[in-house]
XYZ file of N, CA and C in Angstrom:
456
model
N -16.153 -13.207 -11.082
C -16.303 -12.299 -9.953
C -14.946 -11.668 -9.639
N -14.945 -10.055 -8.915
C -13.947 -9.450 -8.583
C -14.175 -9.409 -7.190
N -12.766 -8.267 -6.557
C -12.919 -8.168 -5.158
C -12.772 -6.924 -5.209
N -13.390 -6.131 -4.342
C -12.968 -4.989 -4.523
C -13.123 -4.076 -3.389
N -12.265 -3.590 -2.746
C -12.217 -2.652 -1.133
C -11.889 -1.350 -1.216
N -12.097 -0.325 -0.511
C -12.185 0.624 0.174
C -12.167 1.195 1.213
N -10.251 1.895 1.339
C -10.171 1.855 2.772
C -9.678 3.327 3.499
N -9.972 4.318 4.444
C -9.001 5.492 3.991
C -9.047 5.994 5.749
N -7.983 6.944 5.930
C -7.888 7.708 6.955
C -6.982 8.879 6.922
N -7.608 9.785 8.012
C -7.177 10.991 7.778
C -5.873 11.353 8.851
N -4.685 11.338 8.330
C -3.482 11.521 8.984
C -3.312 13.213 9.149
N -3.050 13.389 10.663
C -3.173 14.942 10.963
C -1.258 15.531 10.179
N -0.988 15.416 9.587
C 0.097 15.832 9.357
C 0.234 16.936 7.949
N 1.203 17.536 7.166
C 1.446 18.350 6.060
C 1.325 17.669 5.228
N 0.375 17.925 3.840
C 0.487 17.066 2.708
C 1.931 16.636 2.120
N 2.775 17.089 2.271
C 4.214 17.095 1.708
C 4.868 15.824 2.655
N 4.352 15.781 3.971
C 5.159 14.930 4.605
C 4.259 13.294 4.507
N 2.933 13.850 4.626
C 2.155 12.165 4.246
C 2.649 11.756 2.835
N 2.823 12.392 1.786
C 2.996 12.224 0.731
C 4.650 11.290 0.612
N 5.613 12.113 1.028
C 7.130 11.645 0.698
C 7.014 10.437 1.281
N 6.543 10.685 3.121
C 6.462 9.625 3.821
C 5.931 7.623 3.239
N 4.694 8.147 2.793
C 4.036 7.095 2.444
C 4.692 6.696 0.662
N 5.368 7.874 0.303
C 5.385 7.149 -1.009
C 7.179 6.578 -1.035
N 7.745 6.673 -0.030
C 9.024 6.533 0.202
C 9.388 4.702 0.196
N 8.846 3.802 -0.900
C 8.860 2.200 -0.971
C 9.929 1.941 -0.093
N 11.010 2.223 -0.325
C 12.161 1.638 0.398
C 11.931 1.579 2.205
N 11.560 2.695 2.581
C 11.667 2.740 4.047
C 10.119 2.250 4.244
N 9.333 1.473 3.524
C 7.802 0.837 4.044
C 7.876 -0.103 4.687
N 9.027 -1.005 4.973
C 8.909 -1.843 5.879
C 9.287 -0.982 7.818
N 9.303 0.189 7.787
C 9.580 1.194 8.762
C 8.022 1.521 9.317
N 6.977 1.777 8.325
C 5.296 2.127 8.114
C 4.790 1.108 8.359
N 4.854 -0.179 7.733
C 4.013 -1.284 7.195
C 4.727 -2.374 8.918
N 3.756 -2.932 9.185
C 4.212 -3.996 10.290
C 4.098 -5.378 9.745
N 3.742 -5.668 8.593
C 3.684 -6.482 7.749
C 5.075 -7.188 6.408
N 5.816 -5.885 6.202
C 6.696 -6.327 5.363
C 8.133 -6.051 5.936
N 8.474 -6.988 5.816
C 10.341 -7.226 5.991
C 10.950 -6.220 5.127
N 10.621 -6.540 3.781
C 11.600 -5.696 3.507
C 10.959 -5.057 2.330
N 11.673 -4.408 1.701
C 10.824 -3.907 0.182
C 12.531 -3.207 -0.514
N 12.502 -3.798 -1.409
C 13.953 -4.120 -2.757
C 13.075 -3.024 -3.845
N 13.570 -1.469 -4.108
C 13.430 -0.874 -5.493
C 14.558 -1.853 -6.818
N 13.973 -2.452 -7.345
C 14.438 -2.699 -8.605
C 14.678 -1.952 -9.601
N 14.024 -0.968 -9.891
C 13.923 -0.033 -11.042
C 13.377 1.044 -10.904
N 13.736 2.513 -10.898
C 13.248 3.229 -11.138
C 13.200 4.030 -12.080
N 12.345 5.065 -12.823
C 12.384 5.477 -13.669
C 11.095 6.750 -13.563
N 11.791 8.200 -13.142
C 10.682 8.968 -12.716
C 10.055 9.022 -11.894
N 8.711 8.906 -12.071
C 7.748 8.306 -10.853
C 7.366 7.183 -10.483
N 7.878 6.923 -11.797
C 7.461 5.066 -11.719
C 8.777 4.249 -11.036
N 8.486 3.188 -9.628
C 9.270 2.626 -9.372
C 8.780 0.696 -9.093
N 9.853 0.031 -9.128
C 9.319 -1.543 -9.554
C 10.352 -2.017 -8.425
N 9.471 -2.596 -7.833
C 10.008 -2.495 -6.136
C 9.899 -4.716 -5.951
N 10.080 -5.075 -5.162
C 9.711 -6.223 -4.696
C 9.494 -6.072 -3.259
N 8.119 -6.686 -2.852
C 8.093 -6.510 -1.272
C 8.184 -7.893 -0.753
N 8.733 -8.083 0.760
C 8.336 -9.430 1.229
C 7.789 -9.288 2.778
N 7.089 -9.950 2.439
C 6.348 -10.058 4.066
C 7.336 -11.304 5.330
N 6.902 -10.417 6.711
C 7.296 -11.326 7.446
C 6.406 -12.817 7.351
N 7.158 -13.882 8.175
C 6.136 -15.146 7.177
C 4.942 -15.458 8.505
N 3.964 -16.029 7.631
C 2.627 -15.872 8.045
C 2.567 -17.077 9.202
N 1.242 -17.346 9.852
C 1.199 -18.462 10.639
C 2.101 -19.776 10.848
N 2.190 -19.778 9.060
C 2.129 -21.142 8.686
C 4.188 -21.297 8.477
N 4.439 -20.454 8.621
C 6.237 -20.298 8.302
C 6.609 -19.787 6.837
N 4.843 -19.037 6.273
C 5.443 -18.889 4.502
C 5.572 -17.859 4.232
N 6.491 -17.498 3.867
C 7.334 -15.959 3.031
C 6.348 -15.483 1.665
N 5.831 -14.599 1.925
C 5.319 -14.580 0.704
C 5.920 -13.437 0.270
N 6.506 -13.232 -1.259
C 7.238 -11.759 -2.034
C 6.424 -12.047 -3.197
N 6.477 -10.360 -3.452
C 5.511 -10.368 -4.565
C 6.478 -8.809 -5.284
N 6.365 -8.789 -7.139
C 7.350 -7.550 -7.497
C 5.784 -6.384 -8.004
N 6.109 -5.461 -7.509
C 4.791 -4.535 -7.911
C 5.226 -3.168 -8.263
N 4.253 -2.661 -9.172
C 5.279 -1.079 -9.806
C 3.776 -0.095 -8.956
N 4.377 1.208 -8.640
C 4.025 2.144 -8.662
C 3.914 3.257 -9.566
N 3.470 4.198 -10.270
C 3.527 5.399 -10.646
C 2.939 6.726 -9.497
N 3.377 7.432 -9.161
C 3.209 8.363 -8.576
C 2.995 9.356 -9.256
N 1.670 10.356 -8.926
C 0.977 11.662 -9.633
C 1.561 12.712 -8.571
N 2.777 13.463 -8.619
C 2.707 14.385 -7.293
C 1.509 15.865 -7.478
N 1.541 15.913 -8.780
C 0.478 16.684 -9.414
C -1.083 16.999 -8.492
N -1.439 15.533 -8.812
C -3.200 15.114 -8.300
C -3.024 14.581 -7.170
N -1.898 14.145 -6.760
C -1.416 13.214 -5.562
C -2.328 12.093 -5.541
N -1.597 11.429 -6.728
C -2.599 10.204 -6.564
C -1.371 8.590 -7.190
N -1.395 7.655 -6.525
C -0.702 6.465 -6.930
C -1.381 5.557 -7.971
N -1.013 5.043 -9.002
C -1.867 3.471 -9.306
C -0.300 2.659 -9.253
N -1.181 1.763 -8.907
C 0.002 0.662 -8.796
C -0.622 -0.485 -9.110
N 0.043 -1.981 -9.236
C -0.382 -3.164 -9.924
C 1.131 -3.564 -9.257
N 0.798 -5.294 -8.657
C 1.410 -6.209 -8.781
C 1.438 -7.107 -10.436
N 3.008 -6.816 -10.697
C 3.930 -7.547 -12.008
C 3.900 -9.041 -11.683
N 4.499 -9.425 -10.507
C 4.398 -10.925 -10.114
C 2.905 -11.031 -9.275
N 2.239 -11.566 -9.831
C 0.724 -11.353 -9.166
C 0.609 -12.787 -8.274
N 1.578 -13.831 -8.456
C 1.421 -15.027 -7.419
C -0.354 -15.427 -7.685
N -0.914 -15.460 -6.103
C -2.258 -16.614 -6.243
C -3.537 -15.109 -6.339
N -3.256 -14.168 -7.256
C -4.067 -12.449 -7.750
C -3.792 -12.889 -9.705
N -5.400 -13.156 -9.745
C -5.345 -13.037 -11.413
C -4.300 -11.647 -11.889
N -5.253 -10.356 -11.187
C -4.682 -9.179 -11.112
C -4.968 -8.579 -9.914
N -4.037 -7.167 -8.994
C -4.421 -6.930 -7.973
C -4.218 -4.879 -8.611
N -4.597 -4.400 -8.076
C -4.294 -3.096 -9.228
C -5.333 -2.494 -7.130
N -4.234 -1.116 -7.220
C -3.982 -0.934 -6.133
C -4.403 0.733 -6.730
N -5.143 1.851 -6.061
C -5.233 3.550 -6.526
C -5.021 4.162 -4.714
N -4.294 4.908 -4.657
C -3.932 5.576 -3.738
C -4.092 6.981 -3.966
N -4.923 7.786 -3.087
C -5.596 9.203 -3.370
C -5.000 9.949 -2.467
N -4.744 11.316 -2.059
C -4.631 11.821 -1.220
C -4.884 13.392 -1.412
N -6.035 13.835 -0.112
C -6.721 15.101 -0.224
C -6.392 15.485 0.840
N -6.672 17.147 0.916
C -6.763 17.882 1.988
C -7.695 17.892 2.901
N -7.859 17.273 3.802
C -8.853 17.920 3.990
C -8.773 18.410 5.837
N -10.115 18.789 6.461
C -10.225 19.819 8.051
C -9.274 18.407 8.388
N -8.296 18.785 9.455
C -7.882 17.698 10.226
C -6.316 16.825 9.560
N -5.946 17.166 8.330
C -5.168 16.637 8.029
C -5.260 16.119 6.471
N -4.548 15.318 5.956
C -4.604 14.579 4.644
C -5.371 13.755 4.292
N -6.422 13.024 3.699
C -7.193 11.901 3.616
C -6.193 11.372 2.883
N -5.907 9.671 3.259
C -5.411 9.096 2.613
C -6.350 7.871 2.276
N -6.420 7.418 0.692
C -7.853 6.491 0.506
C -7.135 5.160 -0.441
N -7.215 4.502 -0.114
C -6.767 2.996 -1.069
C -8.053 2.469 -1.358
N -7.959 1.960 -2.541
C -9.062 1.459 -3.423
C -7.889 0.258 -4.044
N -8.740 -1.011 -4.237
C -8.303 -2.008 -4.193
C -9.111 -2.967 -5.424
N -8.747 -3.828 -6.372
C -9.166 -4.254 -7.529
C -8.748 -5.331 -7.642
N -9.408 -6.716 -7.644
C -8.542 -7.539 -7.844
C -9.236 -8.874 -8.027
N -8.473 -9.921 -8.591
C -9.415 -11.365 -8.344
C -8.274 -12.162 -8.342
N -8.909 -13.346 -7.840
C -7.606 -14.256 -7.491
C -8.206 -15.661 -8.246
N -6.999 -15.960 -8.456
C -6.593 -17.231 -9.250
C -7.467 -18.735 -8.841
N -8.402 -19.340 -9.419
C -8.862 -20.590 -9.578
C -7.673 -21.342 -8.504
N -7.792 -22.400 -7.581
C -7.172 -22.735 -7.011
C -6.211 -21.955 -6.201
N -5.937 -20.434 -5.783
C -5.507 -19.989 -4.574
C -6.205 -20.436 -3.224
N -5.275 -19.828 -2.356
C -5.934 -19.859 -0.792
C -7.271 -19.800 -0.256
N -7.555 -18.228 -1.033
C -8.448 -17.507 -1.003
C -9.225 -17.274 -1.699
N -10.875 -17.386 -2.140
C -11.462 -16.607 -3.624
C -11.719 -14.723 -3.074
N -12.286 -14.626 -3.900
C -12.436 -13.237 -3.909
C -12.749 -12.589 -2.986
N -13.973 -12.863 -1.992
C -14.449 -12.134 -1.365
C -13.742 -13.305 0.074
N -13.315 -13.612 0.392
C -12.077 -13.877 1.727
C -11.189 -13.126 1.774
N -10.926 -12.645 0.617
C -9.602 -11.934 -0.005
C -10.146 -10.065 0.694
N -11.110 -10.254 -0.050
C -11.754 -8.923 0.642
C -11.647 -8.895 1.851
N -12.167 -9.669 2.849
C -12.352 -9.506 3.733
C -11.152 -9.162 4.772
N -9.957 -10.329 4.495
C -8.601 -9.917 5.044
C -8.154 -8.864 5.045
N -8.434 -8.506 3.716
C -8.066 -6.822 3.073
C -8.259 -5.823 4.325
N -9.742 -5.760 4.259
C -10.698 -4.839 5.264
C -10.285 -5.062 6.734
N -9.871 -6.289 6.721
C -9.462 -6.501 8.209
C -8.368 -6.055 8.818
N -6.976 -6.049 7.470
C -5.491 -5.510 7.839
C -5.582 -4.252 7.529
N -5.883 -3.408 6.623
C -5.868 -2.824 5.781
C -6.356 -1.094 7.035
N -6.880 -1.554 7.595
C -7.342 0.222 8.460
C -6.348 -0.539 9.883
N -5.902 -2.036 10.389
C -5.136 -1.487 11.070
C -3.373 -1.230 10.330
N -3.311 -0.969 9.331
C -1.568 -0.847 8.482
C -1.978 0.855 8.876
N -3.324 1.085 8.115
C -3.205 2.857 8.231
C -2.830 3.281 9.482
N -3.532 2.936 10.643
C -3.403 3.658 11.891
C -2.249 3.466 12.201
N -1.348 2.209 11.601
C -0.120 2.380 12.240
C 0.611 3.698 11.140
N 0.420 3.870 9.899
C 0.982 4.415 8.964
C 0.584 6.173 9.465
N -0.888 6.023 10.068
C -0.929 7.461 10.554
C -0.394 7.790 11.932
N -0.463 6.755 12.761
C 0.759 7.000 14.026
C 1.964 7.615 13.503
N 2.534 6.872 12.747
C 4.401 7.169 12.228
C 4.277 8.418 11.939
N 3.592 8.754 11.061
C 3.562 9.853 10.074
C 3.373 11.122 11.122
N 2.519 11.067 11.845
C 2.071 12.031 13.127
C 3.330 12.430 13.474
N 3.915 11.310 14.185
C 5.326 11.292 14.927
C 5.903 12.152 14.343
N 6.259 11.337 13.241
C 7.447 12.387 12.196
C 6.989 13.969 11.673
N 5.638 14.115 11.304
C 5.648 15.765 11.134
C 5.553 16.051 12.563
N 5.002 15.741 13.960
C 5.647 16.524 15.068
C 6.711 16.947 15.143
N 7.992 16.190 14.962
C 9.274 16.134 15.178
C 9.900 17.013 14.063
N 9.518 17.507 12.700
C 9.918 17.973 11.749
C 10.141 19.373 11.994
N 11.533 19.846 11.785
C 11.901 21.166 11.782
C 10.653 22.321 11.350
């Protein structure tokens, strides 16, 4: 069995600015209320190999994980995959972004199964997903708002 989610919202801002904004790894712990920090390791083009770490959870645990991006500025579209996949057989991550009335749709699609003996099986995994996952956007479409208001 896999897990697999679907999550998206429409940020009222310029495609150019949801785009830099959200694809800007380094400053995501600025977007994300979830990660401390995020380390580019490598870049190369569009493709960048980042490490993220989260602030630590209930329990006092740090969890970091190293994950690459490729960026389409073309189709405006991301795939990404966690390299260090930890307690994720595989986690493979597609990030879309359209025009549409009202602003940018931004859509994450999510792929993944987790490891025999993790925390979580698959569909818990989902569910957390679905649970953090539209409130990260609203904070990601708050920021983003902010910042194309404020933009020259």
């Amino acid at each position: 069995m896999a897990g697999h989610t679907e999550n998206e919202v429409v940020v009222d801002a310029p495609m150019d600015v949801v785009w830099e904004r959200t694809n800007d790894v380094e400053r995501w712990p600025e977007l994300f209320s979830e990660y401390a920090s995020a380390e580019v390791l490598e870049r190369d083009g569009n493709r960048v190999l980042f490490r993220l770490t989260m602030h630590p959870d209930p329990d006092g645990k740090v969890w970091s994980w190293v994950s690459e991006r490729v960026a389409d500025p073309v189709t405006r579209t991301v795939t990404a995959r966690r390299v260090e996949t930890g307690p994720f057989e595989h986690m493979d991550i597609r990030w879309t972004y359209e025009q549409v009335d009202g602003g940018v749709r931004m859509r994450w699609v999510q792929d993944f199964a987790m490891k025999p003996g993790a925390p979580l099986d698959d569909d818990a995994m989902a569910r957390r997903i679905d649970e953090n996952t539209p409130v990260q956007m609203a904070l990601i479409k708050r920021k983003v708002e902010e910042v194309a208001c404020t933009a020259p």
